[in-house]
Amino acid sequence: MIAKMIRNILWAPWRLEYVTKADKVTGCIFCEKPAQQNDRENLILYRFKTGFVIMNAFPYNNGHLMVVPYRHKPRLSDLTEEELRDLIMATQTCEKVLTEQMHPHGFNIGLNLGRCAGAGIDDHLHIHIVPRWDGDTSFLPVLSATKVLPELLSQTYEKLLIPLQRLMAEGSLGPPERDKD
Ligand SMILES: [Zn+2]
């Protein structure tokens, strides 16, 4: 629902590559990427005990983040209380860091559960956080999308990385005490 709604509002031509590839991809990127220990290239911004924050490589808008549990589960009812708490706390921190760093006017935040509801990856739950700006229907189309997007993604990654780590460290998803020194 949310994905469909956003798709109707934002013109995101670079998503065509994703949409055309989506049915051919095997495996689960939300399991594979954190296992690779190559966070910068994989656009993983932060890891906490039960999950991680990753940038969407085919974003609906600049700053499109996703909060994902490590466990490969499709539904909220499959998750533990700890996972649910961590996911929503991480989502709150993403909202804060995007607000601080990118000054959006609003957000689309939500879950698509099941392919019929618009989920691209429908068997590993993830929360979308999409910042919105007034008039952002015209955002990015001026760029030659597929060439500029990787550069834009890495700029946004660098912009968010340290502030997100700082905000996470201040909250309940900060690194364990033994890692702070
Ligand atoms: Zn998975």
Coordinates of C-alpha atoms and ligand atoms in Angstrom, one line a residue:
M1 CA 0.0 0.0 0.0
I2 CA 2.6 2.5 1.1
A3 CA 5.0 1.5 -1.8
K4 CA 2.1 1.8 -4.2
M5 CA 1.2 5.2 -2.8
I6 CA 4.7 6.5 -3.0
R7 CA 5.2 5.1 -6.5
N8 CA 2.2 7.1 -7.6
I9 CA 3.6 10.3 -6.1
L10 CA 7.3 10.0 -6.9
W11 CA 8.8 9.6 -10.3
A12 CA 11.7 7.2 -9.7
P13 CA 13.0 6.0 -13.1
W14 CA 16.1 4.3 -11.6
R15 CA 13.7 1.8 -9.9
L16 CA 13.1 0.3 -13.3
E17 CA 16.4 -1.6 -13.1
Y18 CA 15.3 -3.0 -9.7
V19 CA 11.8 -3.8 -10.8
T20 CA 13.0 -5.6 -13.9
K21 CA 15.6 -7.5 -12.0
A22 CA 13.5 -8.3 -8.9
D23 CA 12.0 -11.5 -10.1
K24 CA 15.3 -12.9 -11.3
V25 CA 17.1 -12.4 -8.0
T26 CA 17.6 -15.5 -5.9
G27 CA 18.5 -15.4 -2.2
C28 CA 17.6 -12.6 0.2
I29 CA 19.6 -9.4 0.2
F30 CA 18.5 -8.7 3.8
C31 CA 20.3 -12.0 4.8
E32 CA 23.2 -11.8 2.4
K33 CA 24.3 -8.1 2.8
P34 CA 24.8 -8.1 6.6
A35 CA 26.7 -11.5 6.3
Q36 CA 29.2 -10.0 3.9
Q37 CA 30.9 -7.6 6.4
N38 CA 31.2 -5.0 3.7
D39 CA 28.9 -2.4 5.1
R40 CA 30.0 0.7 3.2
E41 CA 29.6 -1.0 -0.2
N42 CA 26.3 -2.6 0.9
L43 CA 25.0 0.8 2.2
I44 CA 24.6 -0.6 5.8
L45 CA 24.7 2.4 8.1
Y46 CA 24.3 0.8 11.5
R47 CA 24.1 -2.6 13.2
F48 CA 22.4 -3.2 16.5
K49 CA 21.9 -6.4 18.4
T50 CA 18.8 -7.7 16.6
G51 CA 19.0 -5.9 13.2
F52 CA 20.5 -3.1 11.1
V53 CA 19.8 0.1 9.2
I54 CA 20.5 0.0 5.4
M55 CA 20.0 2.6 2.6
N56 CA 17.7 1.5 -0.2
A57 CA 19.9 1.2 -3.3
F58 CA 16.8 1.9 -5.4
P59 CA 15.2 4.7 -3.4
Y60 CA 11.9 6.3 -3.7
N61 CA 13.6 9.5 -2.6
N62 CA 17.0 10.6 -1.4
G63 CA 17.6 9.4 2.1
H64 CA 15.3 6.3 1.8
L65 CA 16.4 4.1 4.7
M66 CA 15.2 0.6 5.8
V67 CA 15.3 -0.9 9.3
V68 CA 15.6 -4.7 9.1
P69 CA 15.8 -7.5 11.7
Y70 CA 18.6 -10.1 11.1
R71 CA 16.1 -12.9 11.3
H72 CA 14.5 -13.9 8.0
K73 CA 10.8 -13.5 9.0
P74 CA 7.9 -12.2 7.0
R75 CA 5.5 -10.9 9.6
L76 CA 5.4 -8.7 12.8
S77 CA 3.8 -11.7 14.5
D78 CA 7.0 -13.7 13.9
L79 CA 9.2 -11.2 15.8
T80 CA 10.1 -11.1 19.5
E81 CA 9.3 -8.2 21.8
E82 CA 13.0 -7.3 21.8
E83 CA 13.1 -7.2 18.0
L84 CA 9.9 -5.2 17.8
R85 CA 11.2 -2.7 20.3
D86 CA 14.6 -2.4 18.6
L87 CA 13.0 -1.9 15.2
I88 CA 10.8 0.9 16.3
M89 CA 13.6 2.5 18.3
A90 CA 15.9 2.3 15.3
T91 CA 13.1 3.8 13.1
Q92 CA 12.8 6.7 15.5
T93 CA 16.5 7.3 15.4
C94 CA 16.4 7.3 11.6
E95 CA 13.6 9.8 11.6
K96 CA 15.8 12.0 13.9
V97 CA 19.0 11.8 11.8
L98 CA 17.2 12.4 8.6
T99 CA 15.4 15.4 10.2
E100 CA 18.7 16.8 11.4
Q101 CA 20.7 16.2 8.3
M102 CA 18.3 16.5 5.4
H103 CA 15.5 18.7 6.8
P104 CA 12.5 16.9 5.1
H105 CA 9.0 18.3 5.5
G106 CA 7.5 14.9 6.2
F107 CA 8.0 11.2 6.0
N108 CA 6.4 8.0 4.7
I109 CA 7.2 5.3 7.2
G110 CA 5.8 1.8 7.0
L111 CA 5.7 -1.8 6.2
N112 CA 4.5 -3.7 3.1
L113 CA 3.7 -7.3 4.2
G114 CA 3.2 -9.6 1.3
R115 CA 3.8 -9.1 -2.4
C116 CA 0.2 -8.1 -3.0
A117 CA 0.7 -5.3 -0.5
G118 CA 3.7 -4.0 -2.6
A119 CA 6.6 -5.7 -0.8
G120 CA 9.6 -6.2 -3.2
I121 CA 11.1 -8.7 -0.8
D122 CA 8.1 -10.2 0.9
D123 CA 9.6 -12.9 3.1
H124 CA 12.0 -10.7 5.1
L125 CA 10.2 -7.9 6.9
H126 CA 11.6 -4.4 6.7
I127 CA 10.4 -0.9 7.7
H128 CA 10.7 1.8 5.1
I129 CA 11.6 5.4 6.1
V130 CA 11.2 7.7 3.1
P131 CA 11.8 11.4 3.7
R132 CA 9.5 13.8 1.8
W133 CA 9.9 17.4 0.8
D134 CA 7.3 19.8 -0.5
G135 CA 7.3 19.5 -4.2
D136 CA 9.6 16.5 -4.3
T137 CA 7.7 15.0 -7.2
S138 CA 10.3 16.9 -9.2
F139 CA 13.3 15.7 -7.1
L140 CA 16.0 13.9 -9.0
P141 CA 14.3 13.5 -12.4
V142 CA 16.6 16.3 -13.5
L143 CA 19.5 14.1 -12.9
S144 CA 20.4 11.4 -15.4
A145 CA 19.2 8.9 -12.9
T146 CA 21.1 5.6 -13.3
K147 CA 24.5 7.3 -13.7
V148 CA 24.2 9.8 -10.9
L149 CA 22.4 7.7 -8.3
P150 CA 25.4 5.6 -7.1
E151 CA 27.3 8.9 -6.4
L152 CA 24.3 10.4 -4.7
L153 CA 23.9 7.2 -2.6
S154 CA 27.5 7.3 -1.4
Q155 CA 27.3 11.1 -0.6
T156 CA 24.1 10.4 1.4
Y157 CA 25.8 7.5 3.2
E158 CA 28.7 9.7 4.2
K159 CA 26.4 12.4 5.4
L160 CA 24.3 10.1 7.6
L161 CA 26.9 7.6 8.9
I162 CA 28.5 9.5 11.8
P163 CA 25.4 11.4 12.9
L164 CA 23.4 8.1 12.9
Q165 CA 26.2 6.4 15.0
R166 CA 26.2 9.3 17.4
L167 CA 22.4 9.3 17.9
M168 CA 22.3 5.5 18.2
A169 CA 25.0 5.6 20.8
E170 CA 23.0 8.0 22.9
G171 CA 19.9 5.7 22.8
S172 CA 19.1 2.2 23.8
L173 CA 20.6 0.7 20.6
G174 CA 24.0 2.0 21.3
P175 CA 27.0 -0.4 21.4
P176 CA 27.3 -2.6 24.4
E177 CA 29.1 -1.0 27.4
R178 CA 32.3 -3.0 26.8
D179 CA 32.6 -1.5 23.3
K180 CA 32.3 2.1 24.3
D181 CA 36.0 2.5 25.3
Ligands
ZN1 ZN 16.3 -12.8 4.6

